[in-house]
Each structure stands twice: as structure tokens, then as C-alpha cells.
Short mmCIF file of C-alpha atoms and ligand atoms in Angstrom, two decimals:
data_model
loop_
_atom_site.label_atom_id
_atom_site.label_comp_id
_atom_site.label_asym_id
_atom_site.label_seq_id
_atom_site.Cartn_x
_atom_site.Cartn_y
_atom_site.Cartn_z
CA UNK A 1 39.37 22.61 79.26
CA UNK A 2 38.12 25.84 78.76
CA UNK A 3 38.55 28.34 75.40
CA UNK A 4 41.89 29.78 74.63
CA UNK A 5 42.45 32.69 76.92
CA UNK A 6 42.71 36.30 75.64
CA UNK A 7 45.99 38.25 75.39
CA UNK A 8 46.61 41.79 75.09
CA UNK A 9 48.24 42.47 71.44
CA UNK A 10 50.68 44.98 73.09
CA UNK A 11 52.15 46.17 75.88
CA UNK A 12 50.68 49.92 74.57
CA UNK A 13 47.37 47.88 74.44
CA UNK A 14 48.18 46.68 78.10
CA UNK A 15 49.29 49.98 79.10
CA UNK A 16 45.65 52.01 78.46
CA UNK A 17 43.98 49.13 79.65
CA UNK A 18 45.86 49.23 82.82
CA UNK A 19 45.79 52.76 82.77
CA UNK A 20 42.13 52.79 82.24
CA UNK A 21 41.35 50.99 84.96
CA UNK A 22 43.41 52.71 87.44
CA UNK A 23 42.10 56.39 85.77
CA UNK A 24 38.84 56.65 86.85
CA UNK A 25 36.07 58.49 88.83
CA UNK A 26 38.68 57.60 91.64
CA UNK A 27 41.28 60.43 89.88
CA UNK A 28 38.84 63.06 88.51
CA UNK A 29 36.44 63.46 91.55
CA UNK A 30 38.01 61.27 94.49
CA UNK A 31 41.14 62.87 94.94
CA UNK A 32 40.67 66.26 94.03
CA UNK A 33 37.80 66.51 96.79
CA UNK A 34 40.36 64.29 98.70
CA UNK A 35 42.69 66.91 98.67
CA UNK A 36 40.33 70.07 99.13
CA UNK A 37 39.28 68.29 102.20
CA UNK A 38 42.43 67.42 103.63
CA UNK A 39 44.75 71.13 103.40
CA UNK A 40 45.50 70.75 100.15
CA UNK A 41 49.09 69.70 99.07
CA UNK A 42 50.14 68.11 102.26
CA UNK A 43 47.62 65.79 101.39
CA UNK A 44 49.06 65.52 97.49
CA UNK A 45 52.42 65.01 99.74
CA UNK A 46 51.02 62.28 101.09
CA UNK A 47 49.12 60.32 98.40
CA UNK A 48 52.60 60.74 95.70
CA UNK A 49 54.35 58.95 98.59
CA UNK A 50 52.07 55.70 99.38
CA UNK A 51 51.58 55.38 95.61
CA UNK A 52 54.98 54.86 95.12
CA UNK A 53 56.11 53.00 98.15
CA UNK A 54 53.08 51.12 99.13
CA UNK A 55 50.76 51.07 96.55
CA UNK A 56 53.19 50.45 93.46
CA UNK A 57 54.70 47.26 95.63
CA UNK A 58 51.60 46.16 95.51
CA UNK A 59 50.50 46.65 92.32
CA UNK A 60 53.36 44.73 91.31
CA UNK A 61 52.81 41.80 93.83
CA UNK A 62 49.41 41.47 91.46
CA UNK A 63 50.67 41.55 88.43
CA UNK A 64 53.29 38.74 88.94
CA UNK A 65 51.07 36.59 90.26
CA UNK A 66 48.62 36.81 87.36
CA UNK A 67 51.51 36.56 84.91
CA UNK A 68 52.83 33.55 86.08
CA UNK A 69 49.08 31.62 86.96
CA UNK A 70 47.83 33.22 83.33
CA UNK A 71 44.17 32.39 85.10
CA UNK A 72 41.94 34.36 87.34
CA UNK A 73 42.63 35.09 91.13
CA UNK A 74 40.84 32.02 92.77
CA UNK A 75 43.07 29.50 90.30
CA UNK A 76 46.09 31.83 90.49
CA UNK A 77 46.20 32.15 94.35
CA UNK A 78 45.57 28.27 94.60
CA UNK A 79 48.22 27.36 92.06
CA UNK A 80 50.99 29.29 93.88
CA UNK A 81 50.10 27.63 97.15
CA UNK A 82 51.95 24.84 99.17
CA UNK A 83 49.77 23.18 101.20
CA UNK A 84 46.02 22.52 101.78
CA UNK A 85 46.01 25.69 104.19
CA UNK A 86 47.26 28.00 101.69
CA UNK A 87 45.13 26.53 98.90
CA UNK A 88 42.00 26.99 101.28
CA UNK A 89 42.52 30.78 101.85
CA UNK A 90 43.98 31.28 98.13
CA UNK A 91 40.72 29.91 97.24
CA UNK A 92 38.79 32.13 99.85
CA UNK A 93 40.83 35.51 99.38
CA UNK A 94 40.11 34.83 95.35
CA UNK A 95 36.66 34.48 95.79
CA UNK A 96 36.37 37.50 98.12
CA UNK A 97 38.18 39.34 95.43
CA UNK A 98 35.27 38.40 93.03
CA UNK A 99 32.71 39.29 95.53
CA UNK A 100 34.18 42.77 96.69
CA UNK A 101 34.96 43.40 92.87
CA UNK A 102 31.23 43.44 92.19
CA UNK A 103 29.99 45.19 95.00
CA UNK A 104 32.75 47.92 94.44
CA UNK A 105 31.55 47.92 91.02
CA UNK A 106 27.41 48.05 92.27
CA UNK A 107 27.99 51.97 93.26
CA UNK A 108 30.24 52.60 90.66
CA UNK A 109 27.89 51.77 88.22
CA UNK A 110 25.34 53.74 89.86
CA UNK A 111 27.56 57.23 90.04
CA UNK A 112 28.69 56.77 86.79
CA UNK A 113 24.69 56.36 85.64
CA UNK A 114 24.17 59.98 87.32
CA UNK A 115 27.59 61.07 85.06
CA UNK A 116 25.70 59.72 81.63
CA UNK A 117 22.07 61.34 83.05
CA UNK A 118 24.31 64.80 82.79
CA UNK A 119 26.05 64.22 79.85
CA UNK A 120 22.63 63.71 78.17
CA UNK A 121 20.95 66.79 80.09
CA UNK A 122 22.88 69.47 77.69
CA UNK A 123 21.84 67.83 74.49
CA UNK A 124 18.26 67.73 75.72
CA UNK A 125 18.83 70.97 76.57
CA UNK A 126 19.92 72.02 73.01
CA UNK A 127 16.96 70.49 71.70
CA UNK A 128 15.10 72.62 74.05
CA UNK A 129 13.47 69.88 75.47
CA UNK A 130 13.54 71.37 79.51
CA UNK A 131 11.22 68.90 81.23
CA UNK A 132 13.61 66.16 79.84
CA UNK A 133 16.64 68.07 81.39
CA UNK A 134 15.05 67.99 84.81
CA UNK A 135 14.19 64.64 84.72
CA UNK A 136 17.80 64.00 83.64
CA UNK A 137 19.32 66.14 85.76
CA UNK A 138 17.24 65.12 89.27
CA UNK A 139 17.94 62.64 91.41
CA UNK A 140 14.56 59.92 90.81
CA UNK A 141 14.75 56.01 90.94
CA UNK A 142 13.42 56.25 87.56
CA UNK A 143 16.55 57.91 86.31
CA UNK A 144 18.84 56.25 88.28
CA UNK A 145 17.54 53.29 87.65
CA UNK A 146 18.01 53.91 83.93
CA UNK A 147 20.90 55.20 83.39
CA UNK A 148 22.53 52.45 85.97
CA UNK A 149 21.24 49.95 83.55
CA UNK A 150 22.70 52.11 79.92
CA UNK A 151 25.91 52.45 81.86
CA UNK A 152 25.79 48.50 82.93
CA UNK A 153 24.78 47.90 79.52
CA UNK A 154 27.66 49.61 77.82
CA UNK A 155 30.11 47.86 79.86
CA UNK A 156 28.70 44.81 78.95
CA UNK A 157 29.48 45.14 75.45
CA UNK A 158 32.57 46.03 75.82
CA UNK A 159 33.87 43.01 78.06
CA UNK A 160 31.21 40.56 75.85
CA UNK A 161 33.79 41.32 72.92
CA UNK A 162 36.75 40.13 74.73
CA UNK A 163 40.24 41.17 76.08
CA UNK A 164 41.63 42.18 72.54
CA UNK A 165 38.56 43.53 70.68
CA UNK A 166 36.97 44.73 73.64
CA UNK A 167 38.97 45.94 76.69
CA UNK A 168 42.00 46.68 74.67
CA UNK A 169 40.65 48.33 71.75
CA UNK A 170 38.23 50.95 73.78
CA UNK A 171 40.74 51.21 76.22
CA UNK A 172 43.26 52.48 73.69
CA UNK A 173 40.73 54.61 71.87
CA UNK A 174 38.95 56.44 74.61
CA UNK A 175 41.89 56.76 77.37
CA UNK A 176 43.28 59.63 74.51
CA UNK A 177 40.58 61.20 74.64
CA UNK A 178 40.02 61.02 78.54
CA UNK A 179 43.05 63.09 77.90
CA UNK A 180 42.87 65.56 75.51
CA UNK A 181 39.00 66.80 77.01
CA UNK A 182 41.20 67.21 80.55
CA UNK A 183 43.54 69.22 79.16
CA UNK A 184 40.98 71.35 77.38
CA UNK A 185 38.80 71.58 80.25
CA UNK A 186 42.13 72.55 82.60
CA UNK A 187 42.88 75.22 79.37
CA UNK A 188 39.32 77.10 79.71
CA UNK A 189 38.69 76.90 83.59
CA UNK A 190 42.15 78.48 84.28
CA UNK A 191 41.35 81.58 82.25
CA UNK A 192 38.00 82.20 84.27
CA UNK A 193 37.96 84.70 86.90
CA UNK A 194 38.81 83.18 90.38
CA UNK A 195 40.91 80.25 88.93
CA UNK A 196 44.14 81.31 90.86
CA UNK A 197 42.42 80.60 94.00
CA UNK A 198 41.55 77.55 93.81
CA UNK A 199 45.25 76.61 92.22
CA UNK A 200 46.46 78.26 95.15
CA UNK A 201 44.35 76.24 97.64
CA UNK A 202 45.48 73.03 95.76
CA UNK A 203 48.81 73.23 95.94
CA UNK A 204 50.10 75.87 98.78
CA UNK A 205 50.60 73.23 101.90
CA UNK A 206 49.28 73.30 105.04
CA UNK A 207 51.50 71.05 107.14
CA UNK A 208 49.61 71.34 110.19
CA UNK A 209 47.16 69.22 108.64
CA UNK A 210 49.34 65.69 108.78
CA UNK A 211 47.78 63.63 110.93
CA UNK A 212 47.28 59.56 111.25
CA UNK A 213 43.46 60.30 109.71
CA UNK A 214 45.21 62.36 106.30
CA UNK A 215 47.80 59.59 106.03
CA UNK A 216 45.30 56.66 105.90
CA UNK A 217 42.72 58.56 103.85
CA UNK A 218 45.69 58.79 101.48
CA UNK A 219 46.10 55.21 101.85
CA UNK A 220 42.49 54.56 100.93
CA UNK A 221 42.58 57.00 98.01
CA UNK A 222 45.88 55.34 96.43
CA UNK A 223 44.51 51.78 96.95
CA UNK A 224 41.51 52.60 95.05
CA UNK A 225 42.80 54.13 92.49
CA UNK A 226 45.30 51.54 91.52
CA UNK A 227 42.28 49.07 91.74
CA UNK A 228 43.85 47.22 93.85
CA UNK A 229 43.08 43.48 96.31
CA UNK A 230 40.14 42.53 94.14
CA UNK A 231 42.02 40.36 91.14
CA UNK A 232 41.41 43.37 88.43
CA UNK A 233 45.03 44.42 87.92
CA UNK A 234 45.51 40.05 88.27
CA UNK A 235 43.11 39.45 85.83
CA UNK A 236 45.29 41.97 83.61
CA UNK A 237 48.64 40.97 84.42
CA UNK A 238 46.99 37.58 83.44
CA UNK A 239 46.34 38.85 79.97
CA UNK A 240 50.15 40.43 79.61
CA UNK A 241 53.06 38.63 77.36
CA UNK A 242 56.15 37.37 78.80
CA UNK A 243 58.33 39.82 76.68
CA UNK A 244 57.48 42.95 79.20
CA UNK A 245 59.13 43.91 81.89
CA UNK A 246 56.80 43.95 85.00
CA UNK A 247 58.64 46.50 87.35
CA UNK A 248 58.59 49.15 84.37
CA UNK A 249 55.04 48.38 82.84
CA UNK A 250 54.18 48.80 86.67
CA UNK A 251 56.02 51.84 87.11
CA UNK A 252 54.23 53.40 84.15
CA UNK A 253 50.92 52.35 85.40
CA UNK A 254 52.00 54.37 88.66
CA UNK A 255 53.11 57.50 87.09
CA UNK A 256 50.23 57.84 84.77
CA UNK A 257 47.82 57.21 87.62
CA UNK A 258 49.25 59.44 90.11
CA UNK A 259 49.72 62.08 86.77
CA UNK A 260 46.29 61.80 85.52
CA UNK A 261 44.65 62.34 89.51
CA UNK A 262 47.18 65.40 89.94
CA UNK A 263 45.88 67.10 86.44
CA UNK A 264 42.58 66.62 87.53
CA UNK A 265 43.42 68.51 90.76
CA UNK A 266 43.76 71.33 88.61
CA UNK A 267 40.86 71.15 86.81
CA UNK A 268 38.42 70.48 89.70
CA UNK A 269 39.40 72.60 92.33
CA UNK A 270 40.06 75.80 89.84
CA UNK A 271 36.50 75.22 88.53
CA UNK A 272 35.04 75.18 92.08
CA UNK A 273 36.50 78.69 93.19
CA UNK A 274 35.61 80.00 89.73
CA UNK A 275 31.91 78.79 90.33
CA UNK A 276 32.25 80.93 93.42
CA UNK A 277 33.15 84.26 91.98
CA UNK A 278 30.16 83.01 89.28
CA UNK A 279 27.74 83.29 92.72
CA UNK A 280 27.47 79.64 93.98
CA UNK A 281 28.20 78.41 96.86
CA UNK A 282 31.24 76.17 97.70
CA UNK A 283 31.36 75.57 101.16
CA UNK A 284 28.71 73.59 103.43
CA UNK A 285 27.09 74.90 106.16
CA UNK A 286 30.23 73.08 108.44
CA UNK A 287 32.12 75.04 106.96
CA UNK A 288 34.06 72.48 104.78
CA UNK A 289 34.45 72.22 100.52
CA UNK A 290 31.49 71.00 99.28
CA UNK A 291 32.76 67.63 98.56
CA UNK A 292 30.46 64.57 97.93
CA UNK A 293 27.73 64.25 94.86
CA UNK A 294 27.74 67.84 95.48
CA UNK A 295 30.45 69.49 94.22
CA UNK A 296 29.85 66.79 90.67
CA UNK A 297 26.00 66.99 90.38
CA UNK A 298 25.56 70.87 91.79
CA UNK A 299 28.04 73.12 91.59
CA UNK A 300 29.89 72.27 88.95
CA UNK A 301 26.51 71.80 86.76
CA UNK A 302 26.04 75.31 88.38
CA UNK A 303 28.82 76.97 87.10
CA UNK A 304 27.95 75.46 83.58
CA UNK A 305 24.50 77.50 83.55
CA UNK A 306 26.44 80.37 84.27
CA UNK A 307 28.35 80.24 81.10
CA UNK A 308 25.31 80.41 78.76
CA UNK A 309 25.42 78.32 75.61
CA UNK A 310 29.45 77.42 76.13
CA UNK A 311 28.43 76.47 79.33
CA UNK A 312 26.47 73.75 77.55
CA UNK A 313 29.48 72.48 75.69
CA UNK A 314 31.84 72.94 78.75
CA UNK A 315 29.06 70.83 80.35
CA UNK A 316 29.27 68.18 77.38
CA UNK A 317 33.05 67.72 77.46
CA UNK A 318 33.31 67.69 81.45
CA UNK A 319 30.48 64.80 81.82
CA UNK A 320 32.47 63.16 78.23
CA UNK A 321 35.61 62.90 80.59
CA UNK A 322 33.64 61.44 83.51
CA UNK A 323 31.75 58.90 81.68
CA UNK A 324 34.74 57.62 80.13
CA UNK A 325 37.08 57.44 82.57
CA UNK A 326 34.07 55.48 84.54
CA UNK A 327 33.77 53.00 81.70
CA UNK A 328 37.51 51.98 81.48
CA UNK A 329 37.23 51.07 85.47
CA UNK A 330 33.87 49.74 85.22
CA UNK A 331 35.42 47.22 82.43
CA UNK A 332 37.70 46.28 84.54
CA UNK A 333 35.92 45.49 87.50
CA UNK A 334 33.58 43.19 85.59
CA UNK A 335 36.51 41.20 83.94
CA UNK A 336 36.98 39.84 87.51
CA UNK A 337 34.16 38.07 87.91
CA UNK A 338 33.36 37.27 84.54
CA UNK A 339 36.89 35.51 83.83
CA UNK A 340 36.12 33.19 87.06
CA UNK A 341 33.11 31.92 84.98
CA UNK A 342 34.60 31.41 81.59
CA UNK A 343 37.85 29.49 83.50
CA UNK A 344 35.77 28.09 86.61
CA UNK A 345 32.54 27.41 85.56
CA UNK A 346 33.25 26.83 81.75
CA UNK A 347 30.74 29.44 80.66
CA UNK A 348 31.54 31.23 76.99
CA UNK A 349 32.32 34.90 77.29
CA UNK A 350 29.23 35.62 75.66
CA UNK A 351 26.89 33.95 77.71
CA UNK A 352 28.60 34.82 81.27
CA UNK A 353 29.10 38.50 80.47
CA UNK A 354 25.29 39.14 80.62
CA UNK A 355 24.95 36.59 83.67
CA UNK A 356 27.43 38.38 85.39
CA UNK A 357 26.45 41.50 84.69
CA UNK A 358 22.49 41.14 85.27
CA UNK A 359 23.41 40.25 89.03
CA UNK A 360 25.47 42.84 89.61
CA UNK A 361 23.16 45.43 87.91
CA UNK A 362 20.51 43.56 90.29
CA UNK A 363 22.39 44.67 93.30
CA UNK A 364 22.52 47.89 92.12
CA UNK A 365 18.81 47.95 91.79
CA UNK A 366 18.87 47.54 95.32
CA UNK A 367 21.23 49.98 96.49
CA UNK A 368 19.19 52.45 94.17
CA UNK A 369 15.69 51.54 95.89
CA UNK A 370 17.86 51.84 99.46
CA UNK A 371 19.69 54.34 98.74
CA UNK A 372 20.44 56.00 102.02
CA UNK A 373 20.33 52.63 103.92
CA UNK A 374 22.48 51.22 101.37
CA UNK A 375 24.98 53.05 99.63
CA UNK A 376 27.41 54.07 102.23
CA UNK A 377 27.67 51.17 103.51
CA UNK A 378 28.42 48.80 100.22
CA UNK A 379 30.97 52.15 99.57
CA UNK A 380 32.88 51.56 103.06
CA UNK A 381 32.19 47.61 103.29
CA UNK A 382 33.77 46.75 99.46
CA UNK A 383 36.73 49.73 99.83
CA UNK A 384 37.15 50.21 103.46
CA UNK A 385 36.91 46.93 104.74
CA UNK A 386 37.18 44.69 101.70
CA UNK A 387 40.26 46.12 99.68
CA UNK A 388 42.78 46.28 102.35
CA UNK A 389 42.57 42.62 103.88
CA UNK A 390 42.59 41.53 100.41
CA UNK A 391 45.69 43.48 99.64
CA UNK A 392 47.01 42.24 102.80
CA UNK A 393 46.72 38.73 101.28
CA UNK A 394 47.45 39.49 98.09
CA UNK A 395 50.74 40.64 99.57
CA UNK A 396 51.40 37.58 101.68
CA UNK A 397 50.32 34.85 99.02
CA UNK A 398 53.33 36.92 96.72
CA UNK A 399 55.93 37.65 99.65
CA UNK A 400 55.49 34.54 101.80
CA UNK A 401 53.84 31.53 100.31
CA UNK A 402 55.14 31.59 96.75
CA UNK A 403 58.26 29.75 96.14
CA UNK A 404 61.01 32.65 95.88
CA UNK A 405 62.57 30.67 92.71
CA UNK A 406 59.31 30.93 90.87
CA UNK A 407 59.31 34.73 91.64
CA UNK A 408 62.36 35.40 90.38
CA UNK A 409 61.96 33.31 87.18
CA UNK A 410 58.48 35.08 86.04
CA UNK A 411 60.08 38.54 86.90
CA UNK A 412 63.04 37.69 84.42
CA UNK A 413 60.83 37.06 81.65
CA UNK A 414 60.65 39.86 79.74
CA UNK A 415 63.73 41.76 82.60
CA UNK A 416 66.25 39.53 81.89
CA UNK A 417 69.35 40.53 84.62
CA UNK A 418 66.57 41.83 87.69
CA UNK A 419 68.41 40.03 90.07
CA UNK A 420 71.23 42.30 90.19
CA UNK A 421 68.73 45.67 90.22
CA UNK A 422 67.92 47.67 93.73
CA UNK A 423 64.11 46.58 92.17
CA UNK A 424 64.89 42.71 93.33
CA UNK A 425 66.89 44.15 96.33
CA UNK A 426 63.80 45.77 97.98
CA UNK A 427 61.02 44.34 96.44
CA UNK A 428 60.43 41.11 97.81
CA UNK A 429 61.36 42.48 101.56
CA UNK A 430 58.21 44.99 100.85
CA UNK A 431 55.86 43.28 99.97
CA UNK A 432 56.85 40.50 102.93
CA UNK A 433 57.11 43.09 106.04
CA UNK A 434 56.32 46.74 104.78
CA UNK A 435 52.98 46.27 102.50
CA UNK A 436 51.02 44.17 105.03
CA UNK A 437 52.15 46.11 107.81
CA UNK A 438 51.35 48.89 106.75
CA UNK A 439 47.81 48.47 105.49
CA UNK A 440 46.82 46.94 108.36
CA UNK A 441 48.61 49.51 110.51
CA UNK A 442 46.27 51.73 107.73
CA UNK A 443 43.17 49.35 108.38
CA UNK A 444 42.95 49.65 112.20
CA UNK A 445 43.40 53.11 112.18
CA UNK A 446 40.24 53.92 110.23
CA UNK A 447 38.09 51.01 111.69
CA UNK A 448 38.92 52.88 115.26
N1 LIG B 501 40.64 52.77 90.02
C1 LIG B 501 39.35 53.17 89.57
C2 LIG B 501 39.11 54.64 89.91
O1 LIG B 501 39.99 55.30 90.32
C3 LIG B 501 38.25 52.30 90.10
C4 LIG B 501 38.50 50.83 90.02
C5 LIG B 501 38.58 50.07 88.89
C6 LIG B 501 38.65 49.95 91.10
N2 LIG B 501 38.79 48.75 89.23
C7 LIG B 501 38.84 48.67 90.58
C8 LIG B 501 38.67 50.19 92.45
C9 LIG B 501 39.05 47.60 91.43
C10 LIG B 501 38.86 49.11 93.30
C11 LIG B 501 39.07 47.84 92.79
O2 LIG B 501 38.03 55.13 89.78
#
């Protein structure tokens, strides 16, 4: 049939991939405006809960399933069916995975374009070059369209060179350094004047603030950041050797997700209050943080120009973070449909990365000449709509149709013993009853 498949080399190398895709614009700018607009720590309550009990279930459901099928979402979902019904909506639910993993990954590549634009702007602006920083740093089709297309480009390469030399070895190179630029970020901002109030209005609780609307927003927030119901963690778990235990790589994936998105917290929402004392303005005319593009493309940037020439190398590192932590998701969501084509439709790596990717990048073009007809609605269609039924199937293909013996035998590999750990005790019983409930308990909610 087709070419060998690609393996990770290690479960380290698994790890950052994993990692990478979780960690992404979803962490750095989602959930710290999540939480500024949502009374701050009850909603940081809220999210550290459904990561761990809904989303991490979840998670898990995925990456057994791609461990065991070792093939892409469509062929996995089939191959763990029973019948012709469940191989008919296997089929379906892995083909809607594919199609929701490139429209989620349409905008994405467009936001992360703006976050390359701005990492450019400061050089251009060391080289004194100011009508190339505007044009950079506005908001044209020309430039969007651009730097959509360097940011598509980029993750082309990467996922033309494979799951070893390409998503494992950037993966484990730049998710370091996503690190190390947060922490030095988090070190300067908290020494600026006006840092403490923004810590405080991170993490001091307002508990009058739970509501239905906070709890599924929270939902939302922890399904996209674990990149979950579209076959990417699959695709990975796919890639994974049987010597590793799932539950704990799993776990791990969890903690440094939910760790990365809570550091970020205290990057972004110190840096907005310290851009107030600085003299911009934080709140919108309702009255609300400044949350959207906003608070990424103005008054951060803002605060930058403030700072003089270290604002230009505060601006560097900040838009450094963003673009990489885009590019280890973006990776990711590509994978997805470009394994279906090197497993489905027999086409080399080579020659359906840049298939793939020219479509998607197409649909972006659209989006970017539609903007306001266009974006908000792939955003909520692909992550409000999209992700949750998948997940919902994802979790019934795993707790209901798969043969329970098969379950348990790709668990044990790599967990020898699981059967006797409170993992195997309440595991399977979540992801039958508790995950699908409660995302579709989650799904009506926000649709009404
Ligand atoms: N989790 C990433 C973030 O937080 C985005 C992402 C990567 C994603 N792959 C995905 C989201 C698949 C949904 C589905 O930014």
C-alpha cells in the first residue's frame, strides 16, 4: 500500500509535538482575554477543572484510538467499527474532522500572518525604514494576504519534511524557546509600573461571575486548546510507540497545556494594566477589557512604542513567542488532512503537502477578501459548532462502539497492570456517559 508511516523517535519528541500543538495562540491570547473577560480567576477556576475532567478524558479517548488504528481518523474510526452503521459515520465524523481541521486552520493562519507582519515591523523599524512599518503594521489585503501565505508557507515546510525531521524536530527546538521568551517577557513586564494590577485582576476571584455562559466559554477555551475532535491529537497518537504509557503522556500533555495558558495569564494581563499607567487605553467604550485583535495588534504594540528602543526588542521577543507557538499548532492542524492523502489517496508527502496546503491557503484568501462577512463565522462554524459534535463522536466511537477488550489491550501497551488503576476504573465510564453529556449539555447552551 502506501509508504512506511512516520514515528516519533521519542516520547520527549512526542511530548513537544503534542505540547506544541496544544500551546498555541489558543494559550497566549485566548485565555488570558478569556479570563479578563470573564472575572478573572473564577474563570481560571473553571477552565483548570474541565481540562482535567472533561477535556483530558478526551484527549485520551483520541490518542488510543490513533494508537491502536496507527492511520488517520477516517481509517481509524472505520477500523474500530462493528457494523456498516458505525463504519458509515466513522467514515463521516473522520472526514468532518479533516474538513473542520482546515477551516479551523484557514483563520489561524490568517492571525498568525498579522503575528509575523509585527514581528517584522520592529526590524523595519531598526532599519529606519517607517513607511515599511506601517504597511506592516496596518491592517491591508495586501499584507494580510502576504504574510497568510509566508506563514502557510513555513508550515508547509515543516510538515513536507515529515513526522521525525519535520514536526518532531521543530517541535522540540522551538517549544524551548516558546518558553524561555515567556518567562523573560513575564520577568520585564512585572517590574513595570502598574503590573500588580493587572496580577491582581487575574487572579483575585469574583465568584459572582459563575454562570452557565462562563462555564461553557471555559468549555470552548479548553477544547481548543487541547486541539481537540478534529483527528490532530489522532493523527499524533498515531505516530506514538507502544512502549508509552497513554494516561501519563496524556496527563503531561494536560499539565503543560493548562501551565503554559496560566503563565501567559501573567504575562498578558500585567502588560495590559502597565500599558495603562503608560497612557493607553484598555477598556472599550462598553466598558469591557479590550479583548479581540485589539488588545494583540493595539495596545500591546502601544505599550512597546512607549518603551523607546527596548520597546523594539520587547516588541521582537513578544511577536517571537506568538509566531511560534502559532507554527507548532498550525503544523498540526495540517498533518490532518495531509496524512488522509498520503494513506487515502496514496499521494507522497511531498507532493500532498503543497496540495493540501494551496487549498487551504485558498480559503484563506477568501476569508481575507471577506473579511467581516467571513471570519466570524468560519471562527464559530469550525470551533463552535464543528469541535464539539466531533468530540461528541470521538467520545462515543472510543466509549461505545469499540470492543472494550481491544481498549484495554492498546492501553496496556506501554502501562502494563492499568486494569487494576482508579485510571481504568473511571475512564471508560467518562468518556461513555460524562464526556458526551457534557459537551452537548456545553453545545446547546451556547447555540441558545
Ligand atoms: N490548540 C491550539 C491553540 O491553542 C490550536 C490548535 C491546534 C487546534 N490544532 C488544533 C485547535 C486542532 C482545534 C483543533 O492555539
Amino acid at each position: 500500500m502506501s509508504a512506511p508511516r512516520g514515528q516519533f523517535s521519542s516520547n520527549i519528541g512526542f511530548l513537544m509535538a503534542a505540547a506544541g500543538s496544544a500551546v498555541g495562540l489558543g494559550n497566549i491570547w485566548g485565555f488570558p482575554t478569556n479570563v479578563a473577560a470573564n472575572g478573572g480567576a473564577a474563570f481560571v477556576l473553571a477552565y483548570l477543572v474541565l481540562a482535567f475532567l472533561l477535556a483530558y478524558p478526551a484527549l485520551m479517548a483520541e490518542l488510543t484510538i490513533g494508537r491502536h488504528a496507527r492511520r488517520n481518523m477516517v481509517q481509524a474510526l472505520r477500523g474500530i467499527a462493528t457494523g456498516p452503521t458505525s463504519r458509515f459515520f466513522g467514515g463521516l465524523a473522520g472526514f468532518g474532522g479533516i474538513v473542520v481541521a482546515s477551516l479551523i486552520l484557514s483563520f489561524y493562519a490568517i492571525v498568525a500572518g498579522w503575528m509575523v507582519a509585527h514581528l517584522v515591523g520592529p526590524f523595519a523599524s531598526l532599519a529606519g525604514a517607517e513607511g515599511a512599518v506601517e504597511w506592516l503594521t496596518g491592517n491591508s489585503t495586501a499584507r494580510n494576504l502576504t504574510f497568510t501565505a509566508i506563514f502557510s508557507g513555513m508550515t508547509m515546510l515543516i510538515i513536507a519534511s515529515g513526522v521525525e525531521k519535520g514536526i518532531e524536530r521543530w517541535s522540540t527546538l522551538l517549544m524551548p524557546a516558546l518558553i524561555v521568551l515567556l518567562l523573560l517577557l513575564i520577568v520585564y513586564v512585572l517590574t513595570q509600573p502598574g503590573a500588580m494590577q493587572g496580577l491582581e485582576a487575574y487572579l483575585m476571584p469574583d465568584f459572582s461571575l459563575f454562570s452557565p455562559q462562563l462555564m461553557v466559554s471555559a468549555m470552548g477555551q479548553a477544547f481548543f486548546s487541547l486541539s481537540l475532535g478534529v483527528g490532530t491529537m489522532l493523527i499524533y497518537g498515531s505516530y506514538l510507540s507502544r512502549q508509552e504509557s497513554l494516561p501519563r503522556l496524556g496527563a503531561l500533555v494536560t499539565l503543560i497545556d493548562v501551565g503554559i495558558a496560566f503563565t501567559a495569564g501573567l504575562l498578558i494581563l500585567p502588560a495590559m494594566y502597565v500599558a495603562q499607567e503608560a497612557g493607553t487605553r484598555i477598556y472599550a467604550d462598553s466598558g469591557e477589557l479590550i479583548a479581540g485583535p485589539g488588545l494583540i495588534l493595539q495596545v500591546l504594540p502601544a505599550l512597546f512604542d512607549t518603551m523607546g528602543t527596548a520597546g523594539l526588542f520587547v516588541a521582537i521577543a513578544f511577536f517571537a513567542l506568538m509566531v511560534i507557538a502559532s507554527l507548532t499548532s498550525s503544523i498540526s492542524m495540517l498533518e490532518v488532512p495531509v496524512a488522509f492523502a498520503i494513506e487515502n489517496l496514496n499521494v507522497p508527502r511531498r507532493l500532498a503537502t503543497p496540495l493540501v496546503g494551496i487549498i487551504i491557503f485558498a480559503i484563506s484568501s477568501v476569508i481575507i477578501f471577506n473579511f467581516d462577512a467571513l471570519f466570524g463565522l468560519v471562527v464559530s462554524a469550525s470551533t463552535e459548532f464543528g469541535q464539539p459534535l466531533l468530540g461528541v463522536a470521538l467520545c462515543i466511537f472510543a466509549g461505545w462502539i469499540w470492543r472494550r477488550d481491544q481498549l484495554l489491550a492498546e492501553l496496556r501497551e506501554g502501562h502494563p497492570g492499568i486494569e487494576h488503576t482508579l485510571f481504568w476504573k473511571i475512564w471508560p465510564w467518562y468518556v461513555r456517559i460524562v464526556c458526551p453529556l457534557l459537551i452537548l449539555a456545553a453545545f446547546v447552551q451556547s447555540v441558545m
